[in-house]
Short mmCIF file of C-alpha atoms and ligand atoms in Angstrom, two decimals:
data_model
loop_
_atom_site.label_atom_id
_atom_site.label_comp_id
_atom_site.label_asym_id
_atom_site.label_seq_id
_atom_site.Cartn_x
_atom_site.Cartn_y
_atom_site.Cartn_z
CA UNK A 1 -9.04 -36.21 -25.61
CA UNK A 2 -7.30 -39.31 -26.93
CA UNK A 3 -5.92 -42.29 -24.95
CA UNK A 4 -2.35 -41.06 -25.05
CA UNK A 5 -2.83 -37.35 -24.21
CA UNK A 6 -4.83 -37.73 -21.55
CA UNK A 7 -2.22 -40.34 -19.98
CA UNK A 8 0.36 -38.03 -20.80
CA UNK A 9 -2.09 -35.74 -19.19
CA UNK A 10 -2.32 -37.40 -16.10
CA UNK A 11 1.60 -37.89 -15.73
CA UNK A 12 2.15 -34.13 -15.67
CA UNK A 13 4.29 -33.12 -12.59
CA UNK A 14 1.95 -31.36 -10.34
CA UNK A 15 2.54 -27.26 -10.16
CA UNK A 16 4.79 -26.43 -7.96
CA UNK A 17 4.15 -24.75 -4.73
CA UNK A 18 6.75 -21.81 -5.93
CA UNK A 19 7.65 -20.63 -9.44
CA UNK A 20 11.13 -20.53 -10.65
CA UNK A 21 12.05 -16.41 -10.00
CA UNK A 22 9.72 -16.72 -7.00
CA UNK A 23 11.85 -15.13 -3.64
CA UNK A 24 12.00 -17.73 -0.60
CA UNK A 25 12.32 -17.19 3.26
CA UNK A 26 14.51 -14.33 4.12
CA UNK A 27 14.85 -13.07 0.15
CA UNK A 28 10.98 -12.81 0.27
CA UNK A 29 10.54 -11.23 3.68
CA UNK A 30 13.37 -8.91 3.00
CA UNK A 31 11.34 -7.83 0.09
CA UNK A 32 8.09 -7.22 1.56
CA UNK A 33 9.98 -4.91 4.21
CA UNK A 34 11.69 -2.97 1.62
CA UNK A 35 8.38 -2.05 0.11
CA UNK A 36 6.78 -1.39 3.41
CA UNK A 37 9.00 1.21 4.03
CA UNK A 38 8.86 2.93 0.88
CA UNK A 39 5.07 3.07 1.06
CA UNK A 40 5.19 4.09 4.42
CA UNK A 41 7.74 6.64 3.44
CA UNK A 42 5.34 7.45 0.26
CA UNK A 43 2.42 7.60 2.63
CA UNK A 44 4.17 10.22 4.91
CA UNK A 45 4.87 12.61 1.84
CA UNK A 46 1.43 12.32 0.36
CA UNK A 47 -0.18 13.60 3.94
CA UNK A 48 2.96 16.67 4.50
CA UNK A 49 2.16 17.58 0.99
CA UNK A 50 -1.63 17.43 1.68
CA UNK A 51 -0.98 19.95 5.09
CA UNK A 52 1.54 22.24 2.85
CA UNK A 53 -1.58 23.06 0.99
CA UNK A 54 -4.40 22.56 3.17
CA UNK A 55 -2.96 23.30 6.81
CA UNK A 56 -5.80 25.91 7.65
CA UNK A 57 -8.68 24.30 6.77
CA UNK A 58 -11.34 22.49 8.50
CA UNK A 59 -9.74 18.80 6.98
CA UNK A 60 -6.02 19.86 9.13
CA UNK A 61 -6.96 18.13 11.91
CA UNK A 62 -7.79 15.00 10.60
CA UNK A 63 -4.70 14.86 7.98
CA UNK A 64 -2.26 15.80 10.81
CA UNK A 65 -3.37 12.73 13.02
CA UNK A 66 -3.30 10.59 10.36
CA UNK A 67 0.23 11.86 8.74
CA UNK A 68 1.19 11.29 12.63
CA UNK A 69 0.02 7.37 12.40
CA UNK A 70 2.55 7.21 8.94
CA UNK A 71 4.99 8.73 10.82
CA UNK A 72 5.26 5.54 13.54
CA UNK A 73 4.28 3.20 10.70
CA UNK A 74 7.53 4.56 8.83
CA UNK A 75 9.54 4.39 11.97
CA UNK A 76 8.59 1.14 13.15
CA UNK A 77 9.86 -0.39 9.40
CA UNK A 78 13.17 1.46 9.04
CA UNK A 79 13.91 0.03 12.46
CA UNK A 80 12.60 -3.44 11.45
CA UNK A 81 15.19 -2.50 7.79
CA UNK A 82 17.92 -1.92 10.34
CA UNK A 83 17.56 -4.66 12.62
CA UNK A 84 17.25 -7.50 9.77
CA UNK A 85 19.57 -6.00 7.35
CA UNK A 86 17.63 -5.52 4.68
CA UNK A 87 18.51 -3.58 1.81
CA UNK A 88 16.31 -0.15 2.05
CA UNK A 89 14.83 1.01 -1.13
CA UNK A 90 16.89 2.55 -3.47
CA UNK A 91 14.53 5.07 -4.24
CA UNK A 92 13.80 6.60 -1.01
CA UNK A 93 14.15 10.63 -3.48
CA UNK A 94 11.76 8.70 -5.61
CA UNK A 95 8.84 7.71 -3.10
CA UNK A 96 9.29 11.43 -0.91
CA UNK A 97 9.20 13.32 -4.08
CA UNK A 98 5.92 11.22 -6.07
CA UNK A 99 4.79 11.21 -2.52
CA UNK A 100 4.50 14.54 -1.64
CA UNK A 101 3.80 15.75 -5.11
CA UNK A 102 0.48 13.36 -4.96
CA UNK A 103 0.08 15.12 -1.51
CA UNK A 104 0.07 18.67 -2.89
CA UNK A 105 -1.38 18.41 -5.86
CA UNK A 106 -4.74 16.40 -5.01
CA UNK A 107 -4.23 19.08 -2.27
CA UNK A 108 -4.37 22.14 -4.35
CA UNK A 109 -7.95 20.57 -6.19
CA UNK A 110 -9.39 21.01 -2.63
CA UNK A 111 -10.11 18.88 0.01
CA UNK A 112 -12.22 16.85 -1.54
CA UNK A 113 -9.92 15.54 -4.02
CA UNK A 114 -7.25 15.47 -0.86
CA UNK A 115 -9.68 12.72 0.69
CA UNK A 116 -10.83 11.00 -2.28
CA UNK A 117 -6.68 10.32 -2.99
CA UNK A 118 -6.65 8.89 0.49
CA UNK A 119 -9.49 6.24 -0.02
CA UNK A 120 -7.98 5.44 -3.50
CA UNK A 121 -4.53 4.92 -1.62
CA UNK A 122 -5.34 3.37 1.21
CA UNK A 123 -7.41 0.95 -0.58
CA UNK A 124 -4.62 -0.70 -2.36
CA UNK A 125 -2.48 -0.50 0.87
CA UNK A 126 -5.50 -2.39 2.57
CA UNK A 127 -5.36 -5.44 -0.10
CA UNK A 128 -1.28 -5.21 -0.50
CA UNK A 129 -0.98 -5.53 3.31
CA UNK A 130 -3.55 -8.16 2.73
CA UNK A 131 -1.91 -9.92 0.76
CA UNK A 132 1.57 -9.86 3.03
CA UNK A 133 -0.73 -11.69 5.93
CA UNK A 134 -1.92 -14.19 3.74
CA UNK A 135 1.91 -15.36 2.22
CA UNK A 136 3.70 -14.89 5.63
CA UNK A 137 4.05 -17.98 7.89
CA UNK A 138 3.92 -18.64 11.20
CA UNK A 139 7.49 -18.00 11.67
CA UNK A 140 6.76 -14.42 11.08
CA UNK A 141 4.44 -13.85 14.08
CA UNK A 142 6.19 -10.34 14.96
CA UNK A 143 5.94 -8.90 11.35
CA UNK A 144 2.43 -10.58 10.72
CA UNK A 145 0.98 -8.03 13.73
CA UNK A 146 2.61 -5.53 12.34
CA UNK A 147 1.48 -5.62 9.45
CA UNK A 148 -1.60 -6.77 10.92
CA UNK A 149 -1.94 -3.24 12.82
CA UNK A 150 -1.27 -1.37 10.20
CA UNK A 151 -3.58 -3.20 7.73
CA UNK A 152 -6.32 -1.82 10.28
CA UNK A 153 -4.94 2.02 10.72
CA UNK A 154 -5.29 2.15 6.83
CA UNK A 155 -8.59 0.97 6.59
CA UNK A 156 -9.34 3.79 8.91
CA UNK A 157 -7.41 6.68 7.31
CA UNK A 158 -9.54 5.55 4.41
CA UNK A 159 -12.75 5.49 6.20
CA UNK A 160 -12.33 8.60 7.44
CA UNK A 161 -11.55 10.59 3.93
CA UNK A 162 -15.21 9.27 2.79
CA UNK A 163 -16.93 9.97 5.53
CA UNK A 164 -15.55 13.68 5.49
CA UNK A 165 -16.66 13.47 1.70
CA UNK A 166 -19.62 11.93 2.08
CA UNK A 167 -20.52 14.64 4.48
CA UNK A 168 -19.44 17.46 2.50
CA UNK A 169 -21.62 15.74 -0.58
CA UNK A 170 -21.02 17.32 -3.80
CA UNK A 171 -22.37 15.64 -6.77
CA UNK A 172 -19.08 15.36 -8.65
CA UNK A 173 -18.67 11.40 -8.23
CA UNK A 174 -17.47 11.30 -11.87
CA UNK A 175 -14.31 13.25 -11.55
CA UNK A 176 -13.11 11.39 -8.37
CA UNK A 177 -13.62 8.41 -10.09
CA UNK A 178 -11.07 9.50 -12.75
CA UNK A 179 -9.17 10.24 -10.21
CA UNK A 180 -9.28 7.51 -8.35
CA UNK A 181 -8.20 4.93 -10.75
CA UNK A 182 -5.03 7.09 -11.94
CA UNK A 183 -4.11 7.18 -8.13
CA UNK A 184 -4.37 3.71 -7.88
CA UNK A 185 -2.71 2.33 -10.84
CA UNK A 186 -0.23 5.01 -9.82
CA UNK A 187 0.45 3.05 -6.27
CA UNK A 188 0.20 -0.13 -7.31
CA UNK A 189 3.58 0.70 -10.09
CA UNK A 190 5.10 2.19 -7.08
CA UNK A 191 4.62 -1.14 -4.85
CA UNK A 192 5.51 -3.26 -8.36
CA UNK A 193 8.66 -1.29 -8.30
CA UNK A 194 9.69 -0.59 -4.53
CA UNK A 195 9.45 -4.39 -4.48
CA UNK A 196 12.47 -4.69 -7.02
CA UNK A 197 14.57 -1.64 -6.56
FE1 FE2 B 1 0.71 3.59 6.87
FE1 FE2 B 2 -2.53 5.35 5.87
#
């Protein structure tokens, strides 16, 4: 590096802790609220659709409690969407109708697939929610337990899926794998998008 670029270099204005395009204070915890809900909202569709299909077999149980758990995750965001104005997602038809056809139709390959679309799910929930705890500040302490909570139910909804497969251990790890990955890239354009519209 010569004299002069690396003095030039070295004069550079330091990166700035935010991006131009990057949301701020309410604008950015408005956002994070409106895709909360519609993934909570997606969440609750994927698990009805799931019990349309599979609502007398031995997995019912275990489905129903956790579709109940979406259920108060939805609720306790469209209150939180009510009580701080923010816009709700636009594409509330969207999210119920991906949501429940993800439900049925993993449902309808059998239970296995059912749980193995739960892990792949809930493991992008886990690092999106993640993610939320890490950029909110301390002047979110109310919405940084929720999330918080929630964080933790998902990792559990997931554990649960692959210990039921693990249990029921057919050797059929490839296809779940393709699955897998289609669910996930799947979710994560639905959180890309439920962020924006
Ligand atoms: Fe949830
Ligand atoms: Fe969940």
């Amino acid at each position: 590096m010569t004299v002069e670029i690396k003095a030039a270099f070295e004069k550079r204005p330091a990166r700035p802790a935010t991006l131009p395009g990057d949301l701020q204070g309410p604008a950015k915890v408005g956002r994070m609220i409106r895709v909360d809900q519609a993934g909570e909202l997606g969440a609750a569709e994927i698990y009805r659709g799931q019990l349309a299909v599979l609502g007398d077999r031995p997995c019912a149980p275990l489905l129903a409690e956790m579709a109940a758990q979406e259920g108060e995750h939805l609720a306790v965001f469209d209150e939180m969407v009510a009580a701080r104005g923010v816009r709700p997602t636009a594409l509330s038809p969207v999210w119920r109708a991906a949501g429940f056809a993800l439900g049925a139709g993993s449902a309808l390959l059998g239970e296995r697939a059912a749980m193995a679309t739960t892990v792949a799910v809930e493991e992008v929930i886990e690092t999106h929610y993640q993610r939320q705890l890490d950029a909110l500040g301390e002047d979110e302490m109310e919405l940084r337990a929720v999330i918080g909570q929630f964080r933790d139910d998902e990792i559990k909804h997931r554990n649960v899926a692959q210990e039921y497969n693990a249990e029921t251990g057919a050797d059929d790890t490839h296809a779940y794998e393709i699955l897998s990955r289609s669910v996930k890239a799947g979710t994560r354009l639905a959180i890309w998008l439920a962020e924006r519209i």
